[in-house]
Coordinates of N, CA and C in Angstrom, one line a residue:
X1009 N 76.7 -8.0 21.3 CA 75.7 -7.9 22.3 C 75.7 -6.6 23.0
X1010 N 74.5 -6.0 23.3 CA 74.4 -4.8 24.0 C 74.8 -4.9 25.4
X1011 N 75.5 -3.9 26.0 CA 75.7 -3.9 27.4 C 74.5 -3.3 28.0
X1012 N 74.3 -3.5 29.3 CA 73.1 -3.1 30.0 C 72.8 -1.6 29.8
X1013 N 73.9 -0.7 30.0 CA 73.7 0.7 29.9 C 73.3 1.1 28.5
X1014 N 73.9 0.4 27.5 CA 73.6 0.7 26.1 C 72.1 0.3 25.8
X1015 N 71.7 -0.8 26.4 CA 70.4 -1.3 26.1 C 69.3 -0.3 26.7
X1016 N 69.7 0.2 27.9 CA 68.7 1.2 28.6 C 68.6 2.5 27.7
X1017 N 69.8 3.0 27.2 CA 69.8 4.2 26.4 C 69.0 3.9 25.1
X1018 N 69.1 2.7 24.5 CA 68.4 2.4 23.3 C 66.9 2.4 23.5
X1019 N 66.5 1.8 24.7 CA 65.1 1.7 25.0 C 64.5 3.1 25.2
X1020 N 65.2 4.0 25.9 CA 64.8 5.3 26.1 C 64.6 6.1 24.8
X1021 N 65.5 5.8 23.9 CA 65.4 6.5 22.5 C 64.1 6.0 21.8
X1022 N 63.9 4.7 21.9 CA 62.7 4.1 21.3 C 61.4 4.7 21.9
X1023 N 61.4 4.9 23.2 CA 60.2 5.5 23.9 C 60.0 6.9 23.4
X1024 N 61.1 7.7 23.2 CA 60.9 9.1 22.7 C 60.3 9.1 21.3
X1025 N 60.8 8.2 20.5 CA 60.3 8.1 19.1 C 58.8 7.8 19.1
X1026 N 58.5 6.8 20.0 CA 57.1 6.4 20.0 C 56.2 7.5 20.5
X1027 N 56.6 8.3 21.5 CA 55.8 9.4 22.0 C 55.6 10.4 20.9
X1028 N 56.7 10.7 20.1 CA 56.6 11.7 19.0 C 55.7 11.2 18.0
X1029 N 55.7 9.9 17.7 CA 54.8 9.4 16.7 C 53.3 9.5 17.1
X1030 N 53.1 9.3 18.4 CA 51.7 9.4 18.8 C 51.2 10.8 18.7
X1031 N 52.1 11.7 19.1 CA 51.7 13.2 19.0 C 51.4 13.5 17.5
X1032 N 52.3 13.1 16.7 CA 52.1 13.4 15.2 C 50.8 12.8 14.7
X1033 N 50.5 11.6 15.1 CA 49.3 10.9 14.6 C 48.1 11.6 15.1
X1034 N 48.1 12.1 16.4 CA 47.0 12.8 16.9 C 46.7 14.1 16.1
X1035 N 47.8 14.9 15.9 CA 47.7 16.1 15.1 C 47.2 15.8 13.7
X1036 N 47.6 14.8 13.1 CA 47.2 14.4 11.8 C 45.7 14.1 11.7
X1037 N 45.2 13.4 12.7 CA 43.8 13.1 12.8 C 42.9 14.3 13.0
X1038 N 43.4 15.2 13.9 CA 42.7 16.5 14.1 C 42.6 17.3 12.8
X1039 N 43.7 17.4 12.1 CA 43.6 18.2 10.9 C 42.7 17.6 9.8
X1040 N 42.8 16.2 9.7 CA 42.0 15.5 8.7 C 40.5 15.7 9.1
X1041 N 40.2 15.5 10.4 CA 38.8 15.6 10.8 C 38.3 17.0 10.6
X1042 N 39.0 18.0 10.9 CA 38.5 19.4 10.6 C 38.3 19.6 9.2
X1043 N 39.2 19.1 8.3 CA 39.0 19.3 6.9 C 37.7 18.6 6.4
X1044 N 37.5 17.3 7.0 CA 36.3 16.6 6.6 C 35.0 17.4 7.0
X1045 N 35.1 18.0 8.2 CA 33.9 18.7 8.6 C 33.6 19.9 7.7
X1046 N 34.7 20.6 7.3 CA 34.6 21.8 6.4 C 34.0 21.4 5.1
X1047 N 34.5 20.3 4.6 CA 34.2 19.9 3.2 C 32.8 19.1 3.1
X1048 N 32.3 18.7 4.2 CA 31.0 17.9 4.2 C 29.8 18.8 3.8
X1049 N 29.0 18.2 3.0 CA 27.8 18.9 2.5 C 26.7 17.8 2.6
X1050 N 25.5 18.2 3.1 CA 24.4 17.3 3.0 C 23.9 17.1 1.6
X1051 N 23.4 16.0 1.2 CA 23.0 15.7 -0.1 C 21.9 16.7 -0.5
X1052 N 22.0 17.3 -1.7 CA 21.0 18.2 -2.2 C 19.9 17.3 -2.9
X1053 N 18.8 18.0 -3.3 CA 17.8 17.2 -4.0 C 18.3 16.7 -5.3
X1054 N 19.2 17.5 -5.9 CA 19.7 17.0 -7.2 C 20.6 15.8 -7.1
X1055 N 21.5 15.8 -6.0 CA 22.4 14.7 -5.9 C 21.6 13.5 -5.4
X1056 N 20.5 13.7 -4.6 CA 19.7 12.6 -4.1 C 19.1 11.9 -5.3
X1057 N 18.7 12.6 -6.3 CA 18.0 12.0 -7.4 C 19.0 11.1 -8.2
X1058 N 20.3 11.5 -8.1 CA 21.3 10.7 -8.8 C 21.7 9.4 -8.1
X1059 N 21.3 9.3 -6.8 CA 21.7 8.2 -6.0 C 20.9 6.9 -6.5
X1060 N 21.6 5.8 -6.6 CA 20.9 4.5 -7.1 C 19.7 4.2 -6.1
X1061 N 18.6 3.7 -6.6 CA 17.5 3.3 -5.8 C 17.9 2.1 -4.9
X1062 N 17.2 2.0 -3.8 CA 17.3 0.8 -2.9 C 16.7 -0.4 -3.6
X1063 N 17.4 -1.5 -3.6 CA 16.9 -2.7 -4.2 C 16.1 -3.5 -3.2
X1064 N 14.8 -3.7 -3.5 CA 13.9 -4.4 -2.6 C 13.7 -5.8 -3.1
X1065 N 14.2 -6.8 -2.4 CA 14.1 -8.2 -2.9 C 12.8 -8.8 -2.6
X1066 N 12.1 -8.3 -1.7 CA 10.8 -8.8 -1.4 C 9.7 -7.8 -1.8
X1067 N 8.6 -8.3 -2.5 CA 7.6 -7.3 -3.0 C 6.9 -6.7 -1.8
X1068 N 6.4 -5.5 -2.1 CA 5.7 -4.7 -1.1 C 4.3 -4.3 -1.5
X1069 N 3.7 -5.2 -2.2 CA 2.3 -4.9 -2.7 C 1.3 -5.0 -1.5
X1070 N 0.2 -4.4 -1.8 CA -0.9 -4.4 -0.7 C -2.0 -5.4 -1.0
X1071 N -1.8 -6.3 -2.0 CA -2.8 -7.2 -2.3 C -3.2 -8.1 -1.1
X1072 N -4.5 -8.2 -0.8 CA -4.9 -9.0 0.3 C -4.8 -8.3 1.7
X1073 N -4.3 -7.1 1.7 CA -4.1 -6.4 3.0 C -5.3 -5.5 3.3
X1074 N -6.5 -6.2 3.4 CA -7.7 -5.4 3.5 C -8.2 -5.2 4.9
X1075 N -7.5 -5.8 5.8 CA -7.9 -5.6 7.2 C -6.7 -5.3 8.1
X1076 N -6.8 -4.3 9.0 CA -5.7 -4.0 9.9 C -5.6 -5.0 11.0
X1077 N -6.6 -5.7 11.3 CA -6.6 -6.6 12.5 C -6.2 -8.0 12.1
X1078 N -5.8 -8.8 13.1 CA -5.4 -10.2 12.8 C -6.6 -11.1 13.2
X1079 N -7.0 -12.0 12.2 CA -8.1 -13.0 12.4 C -7.5 -14.3 12.7
X1080 N -7.6 -14.9 13.9 CA -7.0 -16.2 14.2 C -7.8 -17.3 13.4
X1081 N -7.0 -18.3 13.2 CA -7.6 -19.5 12.5 C -8.5 -20.2 13.5
X1082 N -9.7 -20.5 13.1 CA -10.7 -21.2 14.0 C -10.3 -22.7 14.1
X1083 N -10.7 -23.3 15.2 CA -10.4 -24.8 15.4 C -10.9 -25.6 14.2
X1084 N -12.1 -25.2 13.6 CA -12.6 -25.9 12.5 C -11.7 -25.8 11.3
X1085 N -11.1 -24.6 11.1 CA -10.1 -24.4 10.0 C -8.9 -25.3 10.2
X1086 N -8.4 -25.4 11.4 CA -7.2 -26.2 11.6 C -7.5 -27.7 11.4
X1087 N -8.7 -28.1 11.8 CA -9.1 -29.5 11.6 C -9.2 -29.8 10.2
X1088 N -9.8 -28.9 9.4 CA -10.0 -29.1 8.0 C -8.7 -29.3 7.2
X1089 N -7.8 -28.4 7.5 CA -6.5 -28.4 6.7 C -5.6 -29.4 7.2
X1090 N -5.7 -29.9 8.4 CA -5.0 -31.1 8.8 C -5.4 -32.3 8.0
X1091 N -6.7 -32.4 7.8 CA -7.2 -33.5 7.0 C -7.1 -33.3 5.5
X1092 N -6.9 -32.0 5.1 CA -6.8 -31.7 3.7 C -5.6 -30.8 3.4
X1093 N -4.4 -31.2 3.6 CA -3.2 -30.4 3.5 C -3.1 -29.9 2.0
X1094 N -2.5 -28.7 1.8 CA -2.3 -28.1 0.5 C -1.0 -28.4 -0.1
X1095 N -1.0 -28.3 -1.4 CA 0.3 -28.4 -2.2 C 0.8 -27.0 -2.4
X1096 N 2.2 -26.9 -2.4 CA 2.8 -25.6 -2.7 C 2.4 -25.3 -4.2
X1097 N 1.7 -24.1 -4.4 CA 1.1 -23.9 -5.7 C 2.1 -23.4 -6.7
X1098 N 3.4 -23.7 -6.6 CA 4.4 -23.3 -7.6 C 5.3 -24.5 -7.9
X1099 N 5.4 -24.8 -9.1 CA 6.2 -26.0 -9.5 C 7.6 -26.0 -9.0
X1100 N 8.0 -27.1 -8.4 CA 9.4 -27.3 -8.0 C 9.7 -26.7 -6.6
X1101 N 8.8 -26.0 -5.9 CA 9.1 -25.4 -4.7 C 8.7 -26.3 -3.5
X1102 N 9.6 -26.5 -2.5 CA 9.4 -27.3 -1.4 C 8.7 -26.5 -0.3
X1103 N 7.9 -27.2 0.6 CA 7.3 -26.5 1.7 C 8.3 -25.8 2.6
X1104 N 9.5 -26.4 2.7 CA 10.5 -25.8 3.6 C 11.0 -24.5 3.1
X1105 N 10.8 -24.2 1.8 CA 11.3 -22.9 1.2 C 10.3 -21.8 1.5
X1106 N 9.1 -22.0 2.0 CA 8.2 -21.0 2.2 C 8.6 -20.2 3.5
X1107 N 8.3 -18.9 3.4 CA 8.6 -18.0 4.5 C 7.4 -17.3 5.0
X1108 N 7.4 -16.8 6.2 CA 6.2 -16.1 6.8 C 6.1 -14.7 6.2
X1109 N 5.3 -14.6 5.2 CA 5.0 -13.2 4.7 C 3.6 -12.8 5.0
X1110 N 2.9 -13.7 5.7 CA 1.5 -13.5 6.0 C 1.4 -12.3 7.0
X1111 N 2.4 -12.2 7.9 CA 2.4 -11.2 9.0 C 3.2 -10.0 8.6
X1112 N 3.6 -9.9 7.4 CA 4.5 -8.8 6.9 C 3.6 -7.5 7.0
X1113 N 4.3 -6.4 7.4 CA 3.6 -5.1 7.5 C 3.4 -4.5 6.1
X1114 N 2.3 -3.8 6.0 CA 2.1 -3.0 4.8 C 1.7 -1.6 5.1
X1115 N 1.5 -0.8 4.2 CA 1.2 0.6 4.4 C -0.2 0.8 5.2
X1116 N -0.3 1.8 5.9 CA -1.5 2.1 6.6 C -1.8 1.2 7.8
X1117 N -0.7 0.6 8.3 CA -0.8 -0.3 9.5 C -1.5 -1.6 9.2
X1118 N -1.5 -2.0 7.9 CA -2.1 -3.3 7.5 C -1.2 -4.4 7.5
X1119 N -1.7 -5.6 7.4 CA -1.0 -6.8 7.4 C -1.2 -7.5 6.1
X1120 N -0.1 -8.2 5.6 CA -0.2 -8.8 4.2 C -1.3 -9.8 4.1
X1121 N -1.3 -10.7 5.1 CA -2.4 -11.8 5.1 C -2.4 -12.7 3.9
X1122 N -1.2 -13.0 3.4 CA -1.0 -13.9 2.3 C 0.4 -14.5 2.3
X1123 N 0.6 -15.5 1.5 CA 1.9 -16.1 1.4 C 2.5 -15.8 0.0
X1124 N 3.6 -15.1 0.0 CA 4.3 -14.8 -1.3 C 5.3 -15.9 -1.6
X1125 N 5.3 -16.4 -2.8 CA 6.2 -17.5 -3.1 C 7.1 -17.0 -4.3
X1126 N 8.3 -16.7 -4.0 CA 9.2 -16.2 -5.1 C 9.6 -17.3 -6.0
X1127 N 9.6 -17.0 -7.3 CA 10.0 -18.0 -8.3 C 10.4 -17.2 -9.6
X1128 N 11.0 -17.9 -10.5 CA 11.4 -17.3 -11.8 C 10.1 -17.1 -12.6
X1129 N 10.1 -16.0 -13.4 CA 9.0 -15.6 -14.2 C 8.7 -16.8 -15.2
X1130 N 7.4 -17.1 -15.3 CA 7.1 -18.2 -16.2 C 7.0 -19.6 -15.6
X1131 N 7.4 -19.7 -14.3 CA 7.3 -21.0 -13.6 C 5.8 -21.3 -13.5
X1132 N 5.4 -22.6 -13.7 CA 4.0 -23.0 -13.7 C 3.4 -22.8 -12.3
X1133 N 2.2 -22.2 -12.2 CA 1.5 -22.1 -11.0 C 0.5 -23.2 -11.0
X1134 N 0.4 -23.9 -9.8 CA -0.4 -25.1 -9.7 C -1.6 -24.9 -8.8
X1135 N -2.7 -25.6 -9.0 CA -3.8 -25.6 -8.1 C -3.4 -26.3 -6.8
X1136 N -3.6 -25.6 -5.7 CA -3.1 -26.1 -4.4 C -4.0 -27.2 -3.9
X1137 N -5.2 -27.4 -4.5 CA -6.1 -28.4 -4.0 C -7.2 -28.5 -5.1
X1138 N -8.0 -29.6 -5.0 CA -9.1 -29.7 -5.9 C -10.1 -28.6 -5.8
X1139 N -10.7 -28.2 -6.8 CA -11.7 -27.1 -6.7 C -12.3 -26.7 -8.1
X1140 N -12.9 -25.5 -8.1 CA -13.5 -25.0 -9.3 C -13.2 -23.5 -9.5
X1141 N -12.8 -23.1 -10.7 CA -12.4 -21.7 -10.9 C -13.7 -20.9 -11.0
X1142 N -13.8 -19.9 -10.0 CA -15.0 -19.1 -10.0 C -14.8 -17.7 -10.6
X1143 N -13.6 -17.3 -10.7 CA -13.4 -16.0 -11.3 C -12.0 -15.8 -11.9
X1144 N -11.9 -15.3 -13.1 CA -10.6 -14.9 -13.7 C -10.6 -13.4 -13.5
X1145 N -9.6 -12.8 -12.8 CA -9.6 -11.4 -12.5 C -8.4 -10.7 -13.0
X1146 N -8.5 -9.4 -13.2 CA -7.4 -8.5 -13.6 C -7.6 -7.2 -12.9
X1147 N -6.8 -6.9 -11.9 CA -6.9 -5.7 -11.1 C -5.6 -4.9 -11.1
X1148 N -5.7 -3.6 -10.7 CA -4.5 -2.8 -10.6 C -3.6 -3.3 -9.5
X1149 N -4.1 -3.9 -8.4 CA -3.2 -4.4 -7.3 C -2.8 -5.8 -7.6
X1150 N -3.7 -6.7 -7.8 CA -3.3 -8.1 -8.0 C -2.9 -8.5 -9.4
X1151 N -3.1 -7.6 -10.3 CA -2.8 -8.0 -11.7 C -3.7 -9.2 -12.2
X1152 N -3.1 -10.0 -13.0 CA -3.8 -11.2 -13.5 C -3.9 -12.2 -12.3
X1153 N -5.2 -12.6 -12.0 CA -5.4 -13.5 -10.9 C -6.5 -14.5 -11.2
X1154 N -6.6 -15.5 -10.2 CA -7.6 -16.5 -10.3 C -8.1 -16.8 -8.9
X1155 N -9.5 -16.9 -8.8 CA -10.1 -17.3 -7.6 C -10.7 -18.7 -7.8
X1156 N -10.3 -19.6 -6.9 CA -10.8 -21.0 -7.0 C -11.4 -21.3 -5.7
X1157 N -12.7 -21.8 -5.8 CA -13.4 -22.4 -4.6 C -12.9 -23.8 -4.4
X1158 N -12.5 -24.2 -3.2 CA -12.1 -25.5 -3.0 C -13.2 -26.5 -3.0
X1159 N -12.9 -27.8 -2.9 CA -13.9 -28.8 -3.1 C -15.0 -28.8 -2.0
X1160 N -14.7 -28.3 -0.8 CA -15.6 -28.2 0.2 C -16.6 -27.0 0.1
X1161 N -16.2 -26.0 -0.7 CA -17.0 -24.8 -0.8 C -16.8 -23.8 0.3
X1162 N -16.0 -24.2 1.3 CA -15.8 -23.4 2.5 C -14.7 -22.4 2.3
X1163 N -13.8 -22.6 1.4 CA -12.6 -21.7 1.3 C -12.3 -21.3 -0.2
X1164 N -11.8 -20.2 -0.3 CA -11.4 -19.6 -1.6 C -9.9 -19.4 -1.7
X1165 N -9.3 -19.9 -2.8 CA -7.8 -19.7 -3.0 C -7.7 -18.6 -4.0
X1166 N -6.8 -17.7 -3.7 CA -6.6 -16.6 -4.6 C -5.1 -16.6 -5.1
X1167 N -4.9 -16.6 -6.4 CA -3.6 -16.6 -7.0 C -3.4 -15.3 -7.8
X1168 N -2.4 -14.5 -7.4 CA -2.3 -13.2 -8.0 C -0.9 -12.9 -8.6
X1169 N -0.8 -11.8 -9.4 CA 0.4 -11.4 -10.0 C 0.9 -12.3 -11.1
X1170 N 0.0 -13.1 -11.7 CA 0.3 -14.0 -12.7 C 0.8 -13.4 -14.0
X1171 N 1.7 -14.0 -14.7 CA 2.1 -13.6 -16.1 C 1.0 -13.8 -17.1
X1172 N 0.2 -14.9 -16.8 CA -0.9 -15.3 -17.7 C -1.5 -16.6 -17.2
X1173 N -2.6 -17.0 -17.9 CA -3.3 -18.2 -17.6 C -2.8 -19.3 -18.4
X1174 N -3.0 -20.6 -17.9 CA -2.8 -21.7 -18.7 C -3.8 -21.8 -19.9
X1175 N -3.5 -22.4 -21.0 CA -4.4 -22.3 -22.2 C -5.8 -22.8 -21.9
X1176 N -6.0 -23.8 -21.1 CA -7.3 -24.4 -20.9 C -8.1 -23.7 -19.8
X1177 N -7.6 -22.7 -19.2 CA -8.3 -22.1 -18.0 C -9.4 -21.2 -18.4
X1178 N -10.6 -21.5 -17.8 CA -11.8 -20.7 -18.0 C -12.6 -20.7 -16.7
X1179 N -13.5 -19.8 -16.6 CA -14.3 -19.8 -15.4 C -15.3 -21.0 -15.4
X1180 N -15.4 -21.6 -14.3 CA -16.3 -22.8 -14.2 C -15.5 -24.1 -14.3
X1181 N -14.2 -24.0 -14.7 CA -13.4 -25.3 -14.9 C -13.1 -25.9 -13.6
X1182 N -13.3 -27.2 -13.5 CA -13.0 -28.0 -12.4 C -11.5 -28.4 -12.5
X1183 N -10.7 -28.1 -11.4 CA -9.3 -28.4 -11.4 C -9.0 -29.4 -10.3
X1184 N -7.9 -30.1 -10.5 CA -7.4 -31.0 -9.5 C -6.0 -30.5 -9.0
X1185 N -5.7 -30.9 -7.8 CA -4.4 -30.6 -7.2 C -3.3 -30.9 -8.2
X1186 N -2.4 -29.9 -8.4 CA -1.3 -30.1 -9.3 C -1.5 -29.7 -10.7
X1187 N -2.8 -29.3 -11.1 CA -3.1 -28.8 -12.4 C -2.4 -27.5 -12.6
X1188 N -1.8 -27.3 -13.8 CA -1.2 -26.0 -14.1 C -2.4 -25.0 -14.5
X1189 N -2.4 -23.9 -13.7 CA -3.5 -22.9 -14.0 C -3.0 -21.6 -14.5
X1190 N -1.7 -21.3 -14.4 CA -1.1 -20.1 -14.8 C 0.4 -20.1 -14.7
X1191 N 1.0 -18.9 -14.7 CA 2.5 -18.8 -14.7 C 2.9 -17.6 -13.8
X1192 N 3.9 -17.8 -13.1 CA 4.4 -16.8 -12.2 C 4.8 -15.5 -12.9
X1193 N 4.4 -14.4 -12.4 CA 4.7 -13.1 -13.1 C 4.9 -12.0 -12.1
X1194 N 4.6 -10.8 -12.5 CA 4.7 -9.6 -11.7 C 3.7 -8.5 -12.1
X1195 N 2.6 -9.0 -12.6 CA 1.5 -8.0 -13.0 C 0.9 -7.4 -11.7
X1196 N 0.1 -6.3 -11.9 CA -0.4 -5.6 -10.8 C 0.7 -4.7 -10.2
X1197 N 0.6 -4.6 -8.9 CA 1.6 -3.7 -8.2 C 2.8 -4.5 -7.7
X1198 N 3.1 -5.6 -8.2 CA 4.3 -6.4 -7.8 C 5.5 -5.7 -8.5
X1199 N 6.7 -5.8 -7.9 CA 7.9 -5.3 -8.5 C 8.3 -6.1 -9.7
X1200 N 8.6 -5.4 -10.8 CA 9.1 -6.2 -12.0 C 10.3 -7.0 -11.7
X1201 N 11.1 -6.6 -10.7 CA 12.3 -7.3 -10.4 C 12.1 -8.5 -9.5
X1202 N 10.9 -8.7 -9.0 CA 10.6 -9.7 -8.0 C 9.4 -10.5 -8.4
X1203 N 9.4 -11.3 -9.5 CA 8.3 -12.1 -9.8 C 7.9 -13.1 -8.7
X1204 N 6.7 -13.3 -8.5 CA 6.3 -14.2 -7.4 C 4.8 -14.5 -7.5
X1205 N 4.4 -15.5 -6.8 CA 2.9 -15.8 -6.6 C 2.5 -15.3 -5.3
X1206 N 1.4 -14.5 -5.3 CA 0.7 -14.1 -4.1 C -0.4 -15.1 -3.9
X1207 N -0.3 -15.9 -2.8 CA -1.3 -17.0 -2.6 C -2.0 -16.7 -1.3
X1208 N -3.3 -16.6 -1.4 CA -4.1 -16.3 -0.2 C -5.3 -17.2 -0.1
X1209 N -5.6 -17.7 1.1 CA -6.7 -18.5 1.4 C -7.7 -17.7 2.3
X1210 N -8.9 -17.7 1.9 CA -9.9 -17.0 2.7 C -11.1 -17.9 3.0
X1211 N -11.7 -17.7 4.2 CA -12.9 -18.4 4.5 C -14.0 -17.7 3.8
X1212 N -14.8 -18.5 3.0 CA -15.8 -17.9 2.1 C -17.1 -17.5 2.9
X1213 N -16.9 -16.7 3.9 CA -18.1 -16.2 4.6 C -18.6 -14.9 4.1
X1214 N -18.1 -14.5 3.0 CA -18.5 -13.2 2.4 C -18.4 -13.4 0.9
X1215 N -18.3 -12.3 0.1 CA -18.0 -12.4 -1.3 C -16.7 -13.1 -1.5
X1216 N -16.6 -13.8 -2.7 CA -15.4 -14.6 -2.9 C -14.1 -13.7 -2.9
X1217 N -14.2 -12.4 -3.2 CA -13.0 -11.6 -3.2 C -12.8 -10.9 -1.8
X1218 N -13.6 -11.1 -0.9 CA -13.5 -10.4 0.4 C -13.8 -11.3 1.6
X1219 N -13.4 -12.5 1.6 CA -13.6 -13.4 2.7 C -12.6 -13.1 3.8
X1220 N -12.6 -13.9 4.9 CA -11.7 -13.7 6.0 C -10.4 -14.5 5.7
X1221 N -9.3 -13.7 5.6 CA -8.0 -14.4 5.3 C -7.6 -15.3 6.5
X1222 N -7.0 -16.4 6.2 CA -6.4 -17.3 7.2 C -5.0 -17.7 6.8
X1223 N -4.2 -17.9 7.8 CA -2.8 -18.3 7.6 C -2.6 -19.8 7.5
X1224 N -2.5 -20.3 6.3 CA -2.4 -21.7 6.0 C -1.0 -22.2 5.8
X1225 N 0.0 -21.4 5.9 CA 1.3 -21.8 5.5 C 1.7 -23.1 6.2
X1226 N 1.4 -23.3 7.5 CA 1.7 -24.5 8.2 C 1.0 -25.7 7.6
X1227 N 0.0 -25.6 6.8 CA -0.7 -26.7 6.2 C -0.3 -26.9 4.7
X1228 N 0.6 -26.1 4.2 CA 1.1 -26.3 2.8 C 2.3 -27.3 2.9
X1229 N 2.0 -28.6 2.9 CA 3.0 -29.6 3.2 C 3.4 -30.5 2.1
X1230 N 2.7 -30.3 0.9 CA 3.1 -31.1 -0.3 C 3.9 -30.3 -1.2
X1231 N 5.0 -30.9 -1.7 CA 5.9 -30.1 -2.7 C 5.1 -29.8 -3.9
X1232 N 5.5 -28.7 -4.5 CA 4.8 -28.3 -5.8 C 5.2 -29.2 -6.9
X1233 N 4.3 -30.0 -7.4 CA 4.6 -30.9 -8.5 C 3.4 -31.0 -9.4
X1234 N 3.6 -30.8 -10.7 CA 2.6 -30.9 -11.7 C 1.9 -32.3 -11.8
X1235 N 0.6 -32.3 -11.9 CA -0.1 -33.5 -12.0 C 0.2 -34.1 -13.4
X1236 N 0.4 -35.4 -13.5 CA 0.6 -36.1 -14.8 C -0.7 -36.2 -15.6

């Protein structure tokens, strides 16, 4: 057992060692920090090109972003879609899996104004409601797409970035909710690494390709399920 005097001398020795260690640690950090500052170089253009690209998991296309302002849904729109809810237009996707991409920012201060539904390439794309195919389109932005006028004639559904159409799809074809009309892809300006369906609903108060977009995500309440 230590005597009191021996214990005090031992503690004083420990304190001196600790103080010396702190001083040494401080000097070490100063030397290392100075060395790091001397050796640091900002990335050059050549090294920047060798850096791996940032992986974007969500597409950043401008399809549907034709207006910088926000157009609120009219009471008549809300009443219509409460009475006629939509199906998720991708097989196997639940309404709870949808996220708010309608308000996502795009270049030039624009707003996305559509719902992007991520899915594996080749997943069946379904008609969200009864209607008639009015145009099969292929553009640089939207890629392979379909415009469908709903049964009321008041709204147009736009399906974009498709891998391709279903075999029976032609302009003028009457479709029913759940019919397979195409397949999820990444044509147009969609990222090849992020296949998805760009789904937009517009009020057909203008040309079918340039109506007023409305946010219907809250009315897409039926799970995506192919019609038998």
